[in-house]
Short mmCIF file of C-alpha atoms in Angstrom, two decimals:
data_model
loop_
_atom_site.label_atom_id
_atom_site.label_comp_id
_atom_site.label_asym_id
_atom_site.label_seq_id
_atom_site.Cartn_x
_atom_site.Cartn_y
_atom_site.Cartn_z
CA MET A 11 0.00 0.00 0.00
CA ASN A 12 1.51 3.32 -1.05
CA LYS A 13 1.42 6.50 1.02
CA LYS A 14 -1.60 8.00 -0.75
CA HIS A 15 -3.64 4.83 -0.36
CA PHE A 16 -2.68 4.64 3.32
CA LYS A 17 -3.82 8.23 3.94
CA MET A 18 -7.14 7.56 2.19
CA ALA A 19 -7.67 4.39 4.26
CA ILE A 20 -7.04 6.37 7.48
CA LYS A 21 -9.58 9.00 6.41
CA ILE A 22 -12.24 6.39 5.63
CA PHE A 23 -11.54 4.63 8.94
CA PHE A 24 -12.11 7.82 10.96
CA VAL A 25 -15.26 8.69 9.00
CA MET A 26 -16.66 5.18 9.61
CA LEU A 27 -15.77 5.54 13.30
CA LEU A 28 -17.64 8.86 13.36
CA LEU A 29 -20.65 7.19 11.70
CA VAL A 30 -20.68 4.38 14.26
CA LEU A 31 -20.46 6.94 17.08
CA GLY A 32 -23.40 8.88 15.61
CA LEU A 33 -25.48 5.70 15.31
CA VAL A 34 -24.65 4.79 18.93
CA PHE A 35 -25.88 8.21 20.12
CA LEU A 36 -28.99 7.88 17.95
CA SER A 37 -29.87 4.37 19.13
CA TYR A 38 -29.27 5.34 22.76
CA GLY A 39 -31.65 8.28 22.42
CA ILE A 40 -34.33 6.13 20.78
CA LEU A 41 -34.05 2.97 22.87
CA ASN A 42 -33.09 4.30 26.29
CA LYS A 43 -36.49 5.78 27.07
CA LYS A 44 -37.73 5.73 30.64
CA TYR A 45 -41.45 5.27 31.10
CA ILE A 46 -43.58 5.84 34.17
CA ASP A 47 -46.46 3.39 34.50
CA ILE A 48 -49.50 2.97 36.66
CA THR A 49 -51.76 -0.05 36.67
CA TYR A 50 -55.28 -0.16 37.99
CA LYS A 51 -57.95 -2.84 38.22
CA GLU A 52 -61.67 -2.20 38.18
CA ASN A 53 -64.08 -4.69 39.75
CA LYS A 54 -67.76 -4.10 39.06
CA SER A 55 -70.76 -6.01 40.31
CA ILE A 56 -74.53 -5.57 40.43
CA ASN A 57 -76.88 -7.50 42.68
CA TYR A 58 -80.63 -7.14 42.79
CA LYS A 59 -83.83 -8.51 44.29
CA VAL A 60 -87.24 -8.30 42.69
CA TYR A 61 -89.93 -7.45 45.27
CA LEU A 62 -93.41 -8.65 44.46
CA LYS A 63 -96.85 -7.25 44.93
CA GLU A 64 -99.11 -9.08 47.34
CA ASN A 65 -100.31 -12.30 45.78
CA LYS A 66 -101.51 -15.75 46.84
CA TYR A 67 -98.86 -17.71 44.97
CA PHE A 68 -95.45 -16.56 46.23
CA GLU A 69 -94.73 -16.89 49.92
CA LYS A 70 -91.55 -14.79 49.89
CA GLU A 71 -91.88 -11.06 49.38
CA TYR A 72 -89.05 -11.02 46.83
CA LEU A 73 -87.30 -13.23 44.31
CA GLU A 74 -83.52 -13.53 43.89
CA GLU A 75 -81.69 -12.56 40.72
CA ASN A 76 -81.12 -14.71 37.64
CA ARG A 77 -84.75 -15.74 37.47
CA THR A 78 -87.59 -14.97 35.08
CA TYR A 79 -90.34 -12.81 36.51
CA ILE A 80 -94.01 -12.16 35.83
CA ALA A 81 -94.20 -8.51 34.95
CA SER A 82 -97.63 -7.90 36.46
CA LEU A 83 -96.39 -9.07 39.90
CA ILE A 84 -93.34 -6.81 40.11
CA ASN A 85 -93.59 -4.08 42.73
CA TYR A 86 -90.05 -2.67 42.77
CA LEU A 87 -86.44 -3.71 42.28
CA ASP A 88 -83.83 -3.42 45.02
CA ILE A 89 -80.53 -2.89 43.18
CA ASN A 90 -77.05 -2.79 44.74
CA PHE A 91 -74.16 -1.34 42.73
CA ARG A 92 -70.63 -2.12 43.83
CA TYR A 93 -67.54 -0.60 42.22
CA ILE A 94 -63.95 -1.15 43.38
CA ILE A 95 -60.79 0.23 41.84
CA ASP A 96 -57.27 -0.66 42.98
CA PHE A 97 -54.10 1.18 41.92
CA ASP A 98 -50.58 -0.19 42.19
CA GLU A 99 -49.42 3.06 43.84
CA PRO A 100 -51.08 5.69 46.07
CA VAL A 101 -53.13 8.35 44.25
CA ASN A 102 -54.50 11.78 45.09
CA GLY A 103 -57.47 13.62 43.65
CA GLU A 104 -61.19 13.03 43.68
CA TYR A 105 -63.88 10.80 42.28
CA SER A 106 -67.58 11.32 41.83
CA TYR A 107 -70.55 9.07 41.15
CA TYR A 108 -74.29 9.12 40.66
CA ILE A 109 -77.08 6.80 39.54
CA LYS A 110 -79.31 7.55 36.60
CA ALA A 111 -82.17 5.80 34.82
CA SER A 112 -82.70 5.93 31.05
CA LEU A 113 -86.17 5.16 29.80
CA TYR A 114 -86.43 3.95 26.19
CA ALA A 115 -89.35 3.46 23.82
CA ASN A 116 -87.59 1.10 21.45
CA LYS A 117 -88.58 0.13 17.94
CA SER A 118 -90.22 -3.29 17.87
CA ASN A 119 -89.63 -6.34 15.65
CA ASN A 120 -85.84 -6.20 16.12
CA GLU A 121 -85.56 -3.06 13.99
CA GLY A 122 -83.02 -1.47 16.32
CA GLY A 123 -82.99 2.11 17.61
CA TYR A 124 -85.69 3.89 19.58
CA TYR A 125 -88.54 6.36 19.13
CA TRP A 126 -87.95 8.27 22.35
CA TYR A 127 -85.90 8.22 25.51
CA LYS A 128 -85.48 10.24 28.67
CA ASP A 129 -82.85 10.31 31.42
CA TYR A 130 -83.72 10.57 35.12
CA ASP A 131 -81.12 11.41 37.76
CA LEU A 132 -81.93 9.07 40.65
CA THR A 133 -79.24 10.42 43.00
CA ASN A 134 -77.24 13.59 43.35
CA LYS A 135 -73.60 13.51 42.28
CA GLU A 136 -71.40 12.67 45.24
CA VAL A 137 -67.78 13.83 45.28
CA VAL A 138 -65.15 12.12 47.42
CA ASN A 139 -61.57 13.32 47.91
CA LEU A 140 -58.69 10.89 47.82
CA ASN A 141 -55.49 11.45 49.76
CA ASN A 142 -52.64 8.98 49.30
CA SER A 143 -55.07 6.12 48.70
CA LYS A 144 -54.48 3.02 46.62
CA SER A 145 -58.17 2.18 46.17
CA PHE A 146 -61.70 3.40 46.57
CA ILE A 147 -65.00 1.56 46.89
CA ILE A 148 -68.55 2.55 45.98
CA ASP A 149 -71.33 0.48 47.50
CA ARG A 150 -74.71 2.00 46.73
CA ASN A 151 -78.25 0.64 47.01
CA ILE A 152 -81.35 2.00 45.25
CA ASN A 153 -84.99 0.98 44.78
CA ILE A 154 -86.62 1.24 41.36
CA ASP A 155 -90.38 1.72 41.13
CA TYR A 156 -91.18 -0.64 38.28
CA SER A 157 -94.81 0.46 37.98
CA LYS A 158 -93.88 4.15 37.64
CA TYR A 159 -91.75 3.73 34.53
CA ASN A 160 -94.05 1.11 33.08
CA ARG A 161 -96.91 3.60 33.38
CA ILE A 162 -94.95 6.40 31.64
CA LEU A 163 -94.21 4.20 28.62
CA ASN A 164 -97.78 2.93 28.45
CA GLU A 165 -99.03 6.53 28.27
CA PHE A 166 -96.52 7.28 25.47
CA LYS A 167 -97.60 4.18 23.58
CA LYS A 168 -101.33 4.98 23.86
CA GLU A 169 -100.92 8.64 22.91
CA TYR A 170 -99.08 7.88 19.69
CA SER A 171 -100.74 4.52 18.93
CA MET A 172 -97.53 2.70 18.04
CA GLN A 173 -95.97 -0.66 18.59
CA THR A 174 -92.96 -0.25 20.87
CA ASP A 175 -90.87 -2.23 23.29
CA GLY A 176 -89.93 -0.63 26.60
CA GLU A 177 -86.66 -0.72 28.49
CA LEU A 178 -85.38 0.91 31.66
CA LYS A 179 -81.60 1.07 31.93
CA VAL A 180 -80.31 1.89 35.43
CA SER A 181 -76.63 2.87 35.54
CA LEU A 182 -73.97 3.77 38.07
CA ILE A 183 -71.76 6.47 36.53
CA VAL A 184 -68.30 6.87 38.06
CA GLU A 185 -65.84 9.62 37.13
CA SER A 186 -62.47 10.30 38.70
CA ASN A 187 -59.58 12.66 38.23
CA VAL A 188 -56.50 11.48 40.11
CA SER A 189 -52.72 11.32 39.80
CA GLY A 190 -50.23 8.96 41.37
CA LYS A 191 -47.26 9.49 43.60
CA GLU A 192 -44.89 8.60 40.76
CA TYR A 193 -47.36 8.83 37.88
CA LYS A 194 -47.76 12.63 37.83
CA LYS A 195 -50.15 12.94 34.91
CA GLU A 196 -53.88 13.22 35.58
CA ILE A 197 -55.83 10.00 35.14
CA ASP A 198 -59.32 10.63 33.82
CA LEU A 199 -61.46 7.58 34.46
CA SER A 200 -65.03 7.16 33.32
CA SER A 201 -66.89 3.99 34.17
CA GLU A 202 -70.44 2.78 33.80
CA GLU A 203 -72.15 -0.37 34.97
CA SER A 204 -75.81 -0.90 34.21
CA ILE A 205 -78.80 -3.18 34.48
CA SER A 206 -81.55 -3.35 31.82
CA ILE A 207 -85.16 -3.98 32.84
CA PRO A 208 -87.81 -4.75 30.16
CA LEU A 209 -91.09 -2.79 30.33
CA LEU A 210 -94.53 -2.90 28.67
CA LEU A 211 -94.81 -6.63 29.27
CA HIS A 212 -97.86 -7.70 31.25
CA THR A 213 -98.20 -11.44 31.38
CA VAL A 214 -95.02 -12.52 29.59
CA ASP A 215 -91.94 -13.66 31.49
CA ILE A 216 -89.15 -11.09 31.59
CA SER A 217 -85.39 -11.43 32.03
CA ILE A 218 -83.14 -8.81 33.58
CA GLU A 219 -79.70 -8.26 32.01
CA LYS A 220 -76.60 -6.79 33.66
CA SER A 221 -73.68 -5.03 31.97
CA VAL A 222 -70.46 -5.19 33.98
CA ASP A 223 -66.99 -5.26 32.47
CA SER A 224 -64.25 -5.56 35.08
CA GLU A 225 -60.79 -5.04 33.62
CA THR A 226 -57.15 -4.24 34.32
CA LYS A 227 -55.40 -1.39 32.52
CA THR A 228 -51.89 0.06 32.47
CA LEU A 229 -51.21 3.69 31.58
CA SER A 230 -47.75 4.88 30.57
CA TYR A 231 -45.90 8.01 29.55
CA GLU A 232 -42.29 8.94 28.90
CA ASP A 233 -40.50 10.59 31.78
CA ASP A 234 -39.87 14.26 30.97
CA SER A 235 -36.31 14.25 32.33
CA SER A 236 -35.54 11.12 30.31
CA LYS A 237 -37.21 12.67 27.28
CA THR A 238 -34.96 15.76 27.41
CA VAL A 239 -31.80 13.65 27.64
CA ASN A 240 -32.96 11.27 24.92
CA ASN A 241 -33.90 14.10 22.56
CA THR A 242 -30.41 15.56 23.08
CA PHE A 243 -28.79 12.23 22.21
CA ILE A 244 -31.07 11.85 19.18
CA ALA A 245 -30.15 15.35 17.95
CA ILE A 246 -26.41 14.78 18.45
CA GLY A 247 -26.57 11.32 16.88
CA SER A 248 -28.52 12.60 13.88
CA ILE A 249 -26.09 15.48 13.25
CA VAL A 250 -22.98 13.31 13.66
CA SER A 251 -24.44 10.56 11.45
CA LEU A 252 -25.39 13.01 8.70
CA ILE A 253 -21.97 14.68 8.78
CA SER A 254 -20.20 11.32 8.60
CA VAL A 255 -22.41 10.17 5.70
CA PHE A 256 -21.63 13.36 3.76
CA LEU A 257 -17.91 12.97 4.52
CA LEU A 258 -18.00 9.33 3.42
CA LEU A 259 -19.73 10.29 0.17
CA PHE A 260 -17.14 13.02 -0.37
CA LEU A 261 -14.28 10.54 0.12
CA VAL A 262 -15.89 7.99 -2.21
CA ILE A 263 -16.28 10.66 -4.89
CA GLN A 264 -12.63 11.63 -4.40
CA VAL A 265 -11.56 8.02 -4.85
CA ILE A 266 -13.67 7.68 -7.99
CA ILE A 267 -12.25 10.89 -9.46
CA LYS A 268 -8.68 9.87 -8.65
CA ASN A 269 -9.25 6.43 -10.14
CA LYS A 270 -10.48 8.07 -13.32
CA LYS A 271 -7.47 10.38 -13.43
CA ASN A 272 -5.08 7.51 -12.65
CA ALA A 273 -6.69 5.05 -15.06
CA TYR A 274 -3.83 5.43 -17.54
CA ARG A 275 -1.11 4.84 -14.95
CA THR A 276 -3.05 1.94 -13.41
CA LEU A 277 -3.44 0.19 -16.76
CA LEU A 278 0.22 0.85 -17.70
CA ARG A 279 1.43 -0.49 -14.33
CA LYS A 280 -0.67 -3.60 -14.79
CA ILE A 281 0.88 -4.28 -18.22
CA LEU A 282 4.43 -3.70 -17.00
CA ASN A 283 4.03 -5.78 -13.82
CA ASN A 284 2.32 -8.72 -15.51
CA HIS A 285 4.74 -8.94 -18.45
CA ASP A 286 7.98 -7.67 -17.00
CA SER A 287 9.96 -10.71 -18.29
CA ILE A 288 9.26 -9.98 -21.96
CA ILE A 289 9.26 -6.15 -21.90
CA VAL A 290 12.42 -4.14 -22.49
CA ASN A 291 12.49 -0.56 -21.20
CA ALA A 292 13.96 1.62 -23.92
CA ASP A 293 14.83 5.29 -24.00
CA PHE A 294 12.33 7.37 -25.96
CA ALA A 295 15.22 8.99 -27.84
CA SER A 296 16.04 5.60 -29.33
CA LEU A 297 12.57 5.21 -30.82
CA PRO A 298 13.21 3.80 -34.34
CA ASN A 299 12.27 5.68 -37.48
CA THR A 300 9.23 3.82 -38.75
CA ASP A 301 9.86 4.97 -42.33
CA ASP A 302 12.39 2.21 -42.67
CA TYR A 303 9.94 -0.51 -41.58
CA ASP A 304 6.62 -1.95 -42.45
CA VAL A 305 4.43 -0.84 -39.54
CA ILE A 306 1.50 -2.90 -38.33
CA LYS A 307 -0.57 -1.13 -35.69
CA VAL A 308 -2.51 -3.33 -33.25
CA THR A 309 -5.43 -2.12 -31.14
CA SER A 310 -4.66 -3.89 -27.87
CA PHE A 311 -1.74 -5.20 -25.88
CA ASP A 312 -3.22 -8.71 -26.03
CA GLU A 313 -2.81 -8.65 -29.82
CA LEU A 314 0.81 -7.64 -29.35
CA LEU A 315 1.21 -10.64 -27.02
CA ASP A 316 -0.11 -12.88 -29.79
CA VAL A 317 2.64 -11.53 -32.06
CA TYR A 318 5.24 -12.14 -29.37
CA ASN A 319 4.13 -15.76 -29.05
CA GLU A 320 4.71 -16.16 -32.80
CA VAL A 321 8.05 -14.37 -33.32
CA ARG A 322 9.52 -14.68 -29.81
CA MET A 323 11.07 -11.21 -29.96
CA PRO A 324 11.08 -8.87 -26.93
CA ILE A 325 8.58 -6.08 -26.60
CA ASN A 326 10.26 -2.68 -26.57
CA TYR A 327 8.67 -0.09 -24.30
CA TYR A 328 9.02 3.68 -24.89
CA GLN A 329 7.55 6.28 -22.53
CA ASN A 330 6.49 9.64 -24.04
CA LYS A 331 6.23 12.19 -21.18
CA SER A 332 3.49 10.29 -19.24
CA ILE A 333 0.97 10.97 -21.99
CA GLU A 334 1.63 7.97 -24.16
CA SER A 335 3.30 4.57 -23.92
CA ILE A 336 4.57 2.85 -27.09
CA PHE A 337 5.10 -0.89 -27.27
CA MET A 338 6.92 -2.37 -30.30
CA ILE A 339 8.07 -5.75 -31.57
CA ILE A 340 10.71 -5.43 -34.32
CA ASN A 341 11.44 -8.42 -36.51
CA ASP A 342 12.70 -8.79 -40.13
CA GLY A 343 11.91 -5.21 -41.18
CA VAL A 344 8.42 -5.28 -39.63
CA ILE A 345 7.25 -3.32 -36.59
CA TRP A 346 4.16 -4.36 -34.66
CA GLU A 347 3.12 -1.30 -32.66
CA TYR A 348 0.63 -0.72 -29.82
CA ARG A 349 0.14 2.78 -28.42
CA LEU A 350 -1.44 3.28 -24.96
CA LYS A 351 -2.62 6.91 -24.87
CA LYS A 352 -3.58 8.60 -21.59
CA GLU A 353 -6.25 10.79 -23.22
CA GLU A 354 -8.04 7.80 -24.77
CA VAL A 355 -7.92 5.69 -21.59
CA GLU A 356 -9.42 8.47 -19.42
CA LYS A 357 -12.04 9.23 -22.06
CA ASN A 358 -13.11 5.58 -22.16
CA ARG A 359 -13.18 5.38 -18.34
CA LYS A 360 -15.55 8.39 -18.13
#
């Protein structure tokens, strides 16, 4: 390796080292993110009893849940909502809850949708403060006058003379706005658990459906202090990587340009090194006068080699000021000549 090649190799090595350093900074900024998490679990449950009007058939005054009920015997429903939420770290803030009823005059024949509905607030909104607590519990009981809402829908049905199915949806609405000891962002929680009670059914059995969906969730965000550091590393890594890529491209272009400029010398060196045993270096001043010979010009050095293999005469090499190299075989008044011209070689390389 000559001195110029060694210097170029050193430059490329340092540029590649700079690129690796930039990529290390960049990957550190992207991958070394610190997140703050909080996990909470909601447990929801609804229990109810169906109290009956006085009748001569049922001895108990109420029936337990998960039964079918005769609509005309229902007096009221005793419903108990229970909501529990547990956090994996203490939280501060407040939560609120209330119970509402939604009365629906639904479209019949499984058409979907409703003709009319109305919401009724059954309790006032209660607000409870939390101070360094990992959980809170809501345990609330309410009685629903079945006949009252059944009567309202019957009046609506008679007034507009339409076929409609009735439904009363009783829901516990829970809302909270808290933040953790480590998890500093506000956690907005909205939860609803409900029970659906069919209406406008007189002698047909009815079934009561509950909607509860207990679940565990994890919230996460990137730590602001970590984010600042990581963004700094990403910025430095991006700048260093871009600079190193541009420098590498610049060096590659330099190598390409130099190779184009040195194409003549490279090709000449290859010929001289590979065929040193049959080439005779001659002084340009001793170049023979071709007027005294029959001159045969060949277009490549390989053709000149073919001549050498036939006549077994040395190949004379004349250098003309680094712009042209002349190779000749002289035998019996004939000259076989090949000229390697710098201008033509560089033109062909471009």
